[in-house]
């Protein structure tokens, strides 16, 4: 089990492997965890889900982190809030943040 030290792994009797969610499933997980939080219309969650292959717990953590960041300013969850929260999840896992494709943004073209 990657991410767990050998001593922690020895305490588990069973290890159940789950497949990582697909981009459409990640989008659903984002929607679930953001719930009724105020999300900026400019945030493209479809692009977020397609660009960052996070698993459910990481999405939950990132959604909460972004929501708390937005709450500090009494505003909506913006693309920058989501990106900072995602970066934090990758760093916590000891992984590099994937480089988005060229000319890619987490924001929609809507205003």
Tab-separated table of N, CA and C in Angstrom:
chain	number	residue	atom	x	y	z
A	1	UNK	N	0.845	-1.176	0.000
A	1	UNK	CA	0.000	0.000	0.000
A	1	UNK	C	0.888	1.236	0.000
A	2	UNK	N	0.905	1.939	-1.104
A	2	UNK	CA	1.720	3.151	-1.142
A	2	UNK	C	1.197	4.188	-0.154
A	3	UNK	N	2.130	4.913	0.444
A	3	UNK	CA	1.726	5.986	1.342
A	3	UNK	C	1.646	5.572	2.804
A	4	UNK	N	1.714	4.270	3.088
A	4	UNK	CA	1.676	3.820	4.481
A	4	UNK	C	2.999	3.148	4.825
A	5	UNK	N	3.512	3.438	6.011
A	5	UNK	CA	4.756	2.800	6.422
A	5	UNK	C	4.506	1.313	6.669
A	6	UNK	N	5.571	0.549	6.684
A	6	UNK	CA	5.476	-0.903	6.845
A	6	UNK	C	4.774	-1.283	8.141
A	7	UNK	N	5.039	-0.543	9.222
A	7	UNK	CA	4.405	-0.848	10.511
A	7	UNK	C	2.888	-0.666	10.446
A	8	UNK	N	2.439	0.363	9.775
A	8	UNK	CA	1.000	0.586	9.643
A	8	UNK	C	0.374	-0.491	8.772
A	9	UNK	N	1.064	-0.899	7.723
A	9	UNK	CA	0.533	-1.929	6.829
A	9	UNK	C	0.365	-3.260	7.549
A	10	UNK	N	1.237	-3.562	8.481
A	10	UNK	CA	1.165	-4.834	9.214
A	10	UNK	C	-0.080	-4.934	10.088
A	11	UNK	N	-0.664	-3.819	10.442
A	11	UNK	CA	-1.839	-3.824	11.316
A	11	UNK	C	-3.134	-4.139	10.571
A	12	UNK	N	-3.087	-4.081	9.255
A	12	UNK	CA	-4.274	-4.371	8.466
A	12	UNK	C	-4.350	-5.857	8.160
A	13	UNK	N	-5.518	-6.420	8.368
A	13	UNK	CA	-5.715	-7.828	8.046
A	13	UNK	C	-6.031	-7.997	6.565
A	14	UNK	N	-6.754	-7.043	6.007
A	14	UNK	CA	-7.134	-7.080	4.600
A	14	UNK	C	-6.792	-5.749	3.946
A	15	UNK	N	-6.432	-5.828	2.701
A	15	UNK	CA	-6.198	-4.628	1.910
A	15	UNK	C	-7.128	-4.712	0.706
A	16	UNK	N	-7.966	-3.719	0.557
A	16	UNK	CA	-8.906	-3.686	-0.555
A	16	UNK	C	-8.468	-2.578	-1.505
A	17	UNK	N	-8.198	-2.955	-2.724
A	17	UNK	CA	-7.787	-1.980	-3.735
A	17	UNK	C	-9.021	-1.474	-4.475
A	18	UNK	N	-9.102	-0.172	-4.659
A	18	UNK	CA	-10.179	0.442	-5.417
A	18	UNK	C	-9.587	1.098	-6.647
A	19	UNK	N	-10.311	1.042	-7.736
A	19	UNK	CA	-9.869	1.748	-8.920
A	19	UNK	C	-10.099	3.238	-8.717
A	20	UNK	N	-9.218	4.033	-9.299
A	20	UNK	CA	-9.392	5.480	-9.217
A	20	UNK	C	-10.616	5.883	-10.019
A	21	UNK	N	-11.314	6.922	-9.564
A	21	UNK	CA	-12.510	7.356	-10.295
A	21	UNK	C	-12.139	7.965	-11.648
A	22	UNK	N	-13.037	7.816	-12.587
A	22	UNK	CA	-12.873	8.418	-13.906
A	22	UNK	C	-13.178	9.912	-13.804
A	23	UNK	N	-12.878	10.658	-14.853
A	23	UNK	CA	-13.154	12.100	-14.840
A	23	UNK	C	-14.629	12.397	-14.562
A	24	UNK	N	-15.585	11.707	-15.221
A	24	UNK	CA	-16.999	11.983	-14.901
A	24	UNK	C	-17.342	11.648	-13.438
A	25	UNK	N	-16.741	10.574	-12.915
A	25	UNK	CA	-16.987	10.229	-11.513
A	25	UNK	C	-16.372	11.274	-10.589
A	26	UNK	N	-15.179	11.772	-10.940
A	26	UNK	CA	-14.563	12.829	-10.132
A	26	UNK	C	-15.436	14.074	-10.123
A	27	UNK	N	-16.024	14.395	-11.272
A	27	UNK	CA	-16.921	15.563	-11.334
A	27	UNK	C	-18.080	15.388	-10.356
A	28	UNK	N	-18.644	14.192	-10.319
A	28	UNK	CA	-19.747	13.929	-9.392
A	28	UNK	C	-19.284	14.069	-7.938
A	29	UNK	N	-18.071	13.620	-7.661
A	29	UNK	CA	-17.546	13.713	-6.296
A	29	UNK	C	-17.333	15.182	-5.917
A	30	UNK	N	-16.810	15.983	-6.868
A	30	UNK	CA	-16.667	17.419	-6.606
A	30	UNK	C	-18.030	18.031	-6.290
A	31	UNK	N	-19.017	17.725	-7.116
A	31	UNK	CA	-20.363	18.266	-6.897
A	31	UNK	C	-20.903	17.854	-5.529
A	32	UNK	N	-20.693	16.606	-5.168
A	32	UNK	CA	-21.167	16.090	-3.884
A	32	UNK	C	-20.541	16.856	-2.718
A	33	UNK	N	-19.227	17.044	-2.761
A	33	UNK	CA	-18.543	17.662	-1.632
A	33	UNK	C	-18.653	19.177	-1.603
A	34	UNK	N	-18.877	19.794	-2.747
A	34	UNK	CA	-19.083	21.243	-2.736
A	34	UNK	C	-20.516	21.590	-2.354
A	35	UNK	N	-21.419	20.633	-2.579
A	35	UNK	CA	-22.807	20.809	-2.157
A	35	UNK	C	-23.390	22.143	-2.562
A	36	UNK	N	-23.885	22.864	-1.574
A	36	UNK	CA	-24.523	24.157	-1.825
A	36	UNK	C	-23.571	25.322	-1.568
A	37	UNK	N	-22.279	25.022	-1.494
A	37	UNK	CA	-21.300	26.098	-1.273
A	37	UNK	C	-21.349	27.065	-2.453
A	38	UNK	N	-21.129	28.338	-2.190
A	38	UNK	CA	-21.144	29.309	-3.289
A	38	UNK	C	-19.913	29.137	-4.177
A	39	UNK	N	-20.149	28.726	-5.403
A	39	UNK	CA	-19.072	28.482	-6.365
A	39	UNK	C	-19.162	29.532	-7.464
A	40	UNK	N	-18.037	30.150	-7.763
A	40	UNK	CA	-18.010	31.167	-8.818
A	40	UNK	C	-18.414	30.535	-10.153
A	41	UNK	N	-19.199	31.260	-10.917
A	41	UNK	CA	-19.625	30.757	-12.229
A	41	UNK	C	-18.437	30.513	-13.144
A	42	UNK	N	-17.335	31.172	-12.856
A	42	UNK	CA	-16.144	31.032	-13.693
A	42	UNK	C	-15.379	29.733	-13.436
A	43	UNK	N	-15.722	29.008	-12.363
A	43	UNK	CA	-15.022	27.764	-12.042
A	43	UNK	C	-15.550	26.626	-12.901
A	44	UNK	N	-14.673	26.006	-13.662
A	44	UNK	CA	-15.035	24.902	-14.552
A	44	UNK	C	-14.688	23.573	-13.883
A	45	UNK	N	-15.634	23.015	-13.154
A	45	UNK	CA	-15.387	21.762	-12.442
A	45	UNK	C	-15.155	20.590	-13.383
A	46	UNK	N	-15.695	20.675	-14.589
A	46	UNK	CA	-15.439	19.626	-15.584
A	46	UNK	C	-13.939	19.604	-15.907
A	47	UNK	N	-13.348	20.772	-16.081
A	47	UNK	CA	-11.911	20.862	-16.362
A	47	UNK	C	-11.088	20.403	-15.165
A	48	UNK	N	-11.531	20.757	-13.969
A	48	UNK	CA	-10.838	20.326	-12.751
A	48	UNK	C	-10.816	18.802	-12.689
A	49	UNK	N	-11.964	18.189	-12.878
A	49	UNK	CA	-12.069	16.726	-12.803
A	49	UNK	C	-11.240	16.044	-13.894
A	50	UNK	N	-11.192	16.640	-15.071
A	50	UNK	CA	-10.445	16.050	-16.180
A	50	UNK	C	-8.942	16.219	-16.017
A	51	UNK	N	-8.524	17.280	-15.365
A	51	UNK	CA	-7.098	17.607	-15.271
A	51	UNK	C	-6.402	16.942	-14.093
A	52	UNK	N	-7.096	16.815	-12.980
A	52	UNK	CA	-6.464	16.330	-11.757
A	52	UNK	C	-7.059	14.995	-11.315
A	53	UNK	N	-6.328	13.899	-11.511
A	53	UNK	CA	-6.846	12.571	-11.159
A	53	UNK	C	-6.760	12.267	-9.661
A	54	UNK	N	-7.510	13.021	-8.891
A	54	UNK	CA	-7.570	12.809	-7.452
A	54	UNK	C	-8.565	11.703	-7.132
A	55	UNK	N	-8.425	11.122	-5.953
A	55	UNK	CA	-9.395	10.127	-5.492
A	55	UNK	C	-10.379	10.828	-4.550
A	56	UNK	N	-11.412	10.106	-4.143
A	56	UNK	CA	-12.507	10.699	-3.380
A	56	UNK	C	-12.100	11.469	-2.141
A	57	UNK	N	-11.236	10.896	-1.307
A	57	UNK	CA	-10.817	11.569	-0.082
A	57	UNK	C	-10.033	12.833	-0.364
A	58	UNK	N	-9.223	12.808	-1.407
A	58	UNK	CA	-8.464	14.005	-1.774
A	58	UNK	C	-9.391	15.102	-2.292
A	59	UNK	N	-10.396	14.704	-3.047
A	59	UNK	CA	-11.372	15.679	-3.550
A	59	UNK	C	-12.123	16.301	-2.373
A	60	UNK	N	-12.522	15.470	-1.435
A	60	UNK	CA	-13.222	15.972	-0.244
A	60	UNK	C	-12.356	16.989	0.486
A	61	UNK	N	-11.099	16.636	0.723
A	61	UNK	CA	-10.191	17.541	1.435
A	61	UNK	C	-10.002	18.846	0.664
A	62	UNK	N	-9.811	18.739	-0.646
A	62	UNK	CA	-9.605	19.937	-1.467
A	62	UNK	C	-10.859	20.812	-1.480
A	63	UNK	N	-12.021	20.185	-1.557
A	63	UNK	CA	-13.274	20.944	-1.555
A	63	UNK	C	-13.430	21.707	-0.241
A	64	UNK	N	-13.132	21.051	0.874
A	64	UNK	CA	-13.237	21.714	2.180
A	64	UNK	C	-12.217	22.837	2.312
A	65	UNK	N	-10.984	22.581	1.868
A	65	UNK	CA	-9.944	23.601	1.936
A	65	UNK	C	-10.338	24.825	1.115
A	66	UNK	N	-10.834	24.590	-0.088
A	66	UNK	CA	-11.259	25.708	-0.949
A	66	UNK	C	-12.442	26.453	-0.337
A	67	UNK	N	-13.374	25.712	0.257
A	67	UNK	CA	-14.541	26.352	0.874
A	67	UNK	C	-14.129	27.221	2.057
A	68	UNK	N	-13.193	26.744	2.873
A	68	UNK	CA	-12.720	27.547	4.003
A	68	UNK	C	-11.978	28.786	3.518
A	69	UNK	N	-11.193	28.644	2.451
A	69	UNK	CA	-10.478	29.805	1.892
A	69	UNK	C	-11.472	30.849	1.411
A	70	UNK	N	-12.519	30.403	0.745
A	70	UNK	CA	-13.539	31.330	0.251
A	70	UNK	C	-14.305	31.973	1.408
A	71	UNK	N	-14.546	31.195	2.455
A	71	UNK	CA	-15.287	31.725	3.602
A	71	UNK	C	-14.517	32.836	4.313
A	72	UNK	N	-13.186	32.763	4.272
A	72	UNK	CA	-12.373	33.810	4.901
A	72	UNK	C	-12.623	35.171	4.268
A	73	UNK	N	-12.948	35.157	2.989
A	73	UNK	CA	-13.192	36.416	2.283
A	73	UNK	C	-14.680	36.654	2.065
A	74	UNK	N	-15.511	35.776	2.634
A	74	UNK	CA	-16.968	35.849	2.484
A	74	UNK	C	-17.362	35.871	1.019
A	75	UNK	N	-16.615	35.142	0.222
A	75	UNK	CA	-16.899	35.107	-1.213
A	75	UNK	C	-17.176	33.709	-1.723
A	76	UNK	N	-17.161	33.598	-3.020
A	76	UNK	CA	-17.403	32.323	-3.687
A	76	UNK	C	-16.091	31.550	-3.833
A	77	UNK	N	-16.215	30.238	-4.034
A	77	UNK	CA	-15.050	29.408	-4.314
A	77	UNK	C	-14.623	29.706	-5.748
A	78	UNK	N	-13.398	30.196	-5.881
A	78	UNK	CA	-12.883	30.613	-7.181
A	78	UNK	C	-11.889	29.590	-7.720
A	79	UNK	N	-11.557	29.669	-8.996
A	79	UNK	CA	-10.548	28.752	-9.552
A	79	UNK	C	-9.241	28.760	-8.756
A	80	UNK	N	-8.798	29.929	-8.305
A	80	UNK	CA	-7.554	30.001	-7.528
A	80	UNK	C	-7.670	29.240	-6.210
A	81	UNK	N	-8.838	29.284	-5.574
A	81	UNK	CA	-9.050	28.543	-4.324
A	81	UNK	C	-8.938	27.047	-4.563
A	82	UNK	N	-9.563	26.584	-5.641
A	82	UNK	CA	-9.534	25.155	-5.973
A	82	UNK	C	-8.113	24.725	-6.314
A	83	UNK	N	-7.422	25.514	-7.125
A	83	UNK	CA	-6.075	25.138	-7.529
A	83	UNK	C	-5.140	25.064	-6.328
A	84	UNK	N	-5.225	26.027	-5.411
A	84	UNK	CA	-4.386	26.013	-4.208
A	84	UNK	C	-4.698	24.789	-3.342
A	85	UNK	N	-5.966	24.444	-3.230
A	85	UNK	CA	-6.363	23.281	-2.430
A	85	UNK	C	-5.884	21.982	-3.074
A	86	UNK	N	-5.959	21.905	-4.387
A	86	UNK	CA	-5.482	20.715	-5.098
A	86	UNK	C	-3.969	20.590	-4.932
A	87	UNK	N	-3.264	21.699	-5.080
A	87	UNK	CA	-1.810	21.691	-4.918
A	87	UNK	C	-1.448	21.170	-3.521
A	88	UNK	N	-2.200	21.594	-2.521
A	88	UNK	CA	-1.955	21.142	-1.148
A	88	UNK	C	-2.146	19.622	-1.027
A	89	UNK	N	-3.163	19.084	-1.685
A	89	UNK	CA	-3.402	17.633	-1.635
A	89	UNK	C	-2.262	16.855	-2.290
A	90	UNK	N	-1.789	17.342	-3.430
A	90	UNK	CA	-0.665	16.667	-4.087
A	90	UNK	C	0.585	16.734	-3.221
A	91	UNK	N	0.855	17.880	-2.629
A	91	UNK	CA	2.030	18.016	-1.765
A	91	UNK	C	1.927	17.098	-0.553
A	92	UNK	N	0.738	16.988	0.036
A	92	UNK	CA	0.535	16.112	1.199
A	92	UNK	C	0.788	14.653	0.842
A	93	UNK	N	0.509	14.295	-0.405
A	93	UNK	CA	0.722	12.920	-0.863
A	93	UNK	C	2.148	12.708	-1.374
A	94	UNK	N	2.952	13.784	-1.362
A	94	UNK	CA	4.321	13.665	-1.838
A	94	UNK	C	4.418	13.515	-3.343
A	95	UNK	N	3.433	14.041	-4.049
A	95	UNK	CA	3.390	13.923	-5.512
A	95	UNK	C	3.465	15.300	-6.145
A	96	UNK	N	3.929	15.327	-7.384
A	96	UNK	CA	3.968	16.577	-8.145
A	96	UNK	C	2.589	16.870	-8.700
A	97	UNK	N	2.253	18.135	-8.731
A	97	UNK	CA	0.977	18.546	-9.312
A	97	UNK	C	1.087	18.383	-10.826
A	98	UNK	N	0.128	17.691	-11.455
A	98	UNK	CA	0.186	17.546	-12.910
A	98	UNK	C	0.177	18.908	-13.603
A	99	UNK	N	0.936	18.992	-14.661
A	99	UNK	CA	0.963	20.232	-15.438
A	99	UNK	C	-0.230	20.228	-16.377
A	100	UNK	N	-1.096	21.229	-16.260
A	100	UNK	CA	-2.248	21.291	-17.171
A	100	UNK	C	-1.779	21.476	-18.611
A	101	UNK	N	-2.584	21.053	-19.566
A	101	UNK	CA	-2.235	21.270	-20.964
A	101	UNK	C	-2.043	22.758	-21.238
A	102	UNK	N	-1.285	23.062	-22.266
A	102	UNK	CA	-1.035	24.451	-22.654
A	102	UNK	C	-2.362	25.175	-22.909
A	103	UNK	N	-2.427	26.433	-22.543
A	103	UNK	CA	-3.623	27.275	-22.697
A	103	UNK	C	-4.809	26.747	-21.901
A	104	UNK	N	-4.527	26.005	-20.829
A	104	UNK	CA	-5.585	25.419	-20.011
A	104	UNK	C	-5.881	26.339	-18.830
A	105	UNK	N	-7.115	26.384	-18.454
A	105	UNK	CA	-7.521	27.150	-17.285
A	105	UNK	C	-8.632	26.406	-16.560
A	106	UNK	N	-8.742	26.636	-15.281
A	106	UNK	CA	-9.827	26.043	-14.488
A	106	UNK	C	-11.048	26.930	-14.523
A	107	UNK	N	-10.922	28.030	-15.237
A	107	UNK	CA	-12.044	28.974	-15.334
A	107	UNK	C	-12.749	28.806	-16.660
A	108	UNK	N	-14.034	28.987	-16.633
A	108	UNK	CA	-14.816	28.955	-17.870
A	108	UNK	C	-14.680	30.315	-18.550
A	109	UNK	N	-15.184	30.400	-19.741
A	109	UNK	CA	-15.154	31.684	-20.452
A	109	UNK	C	-16.344	32.541	-20.093
A	110	UNK	N	-17.267	31.991	-19.259
A	110	UNK	CA	-18.441	32.770	-18.829
A	110	UNK	C	-17.998	33.833	-17.845
A	111	UNK	N	-18.775	34.871	-17.721
A	111	UNK	CA	-18.491	35.905	-16.721
A	111	UNK	C	-19.590	35.969	-15.718
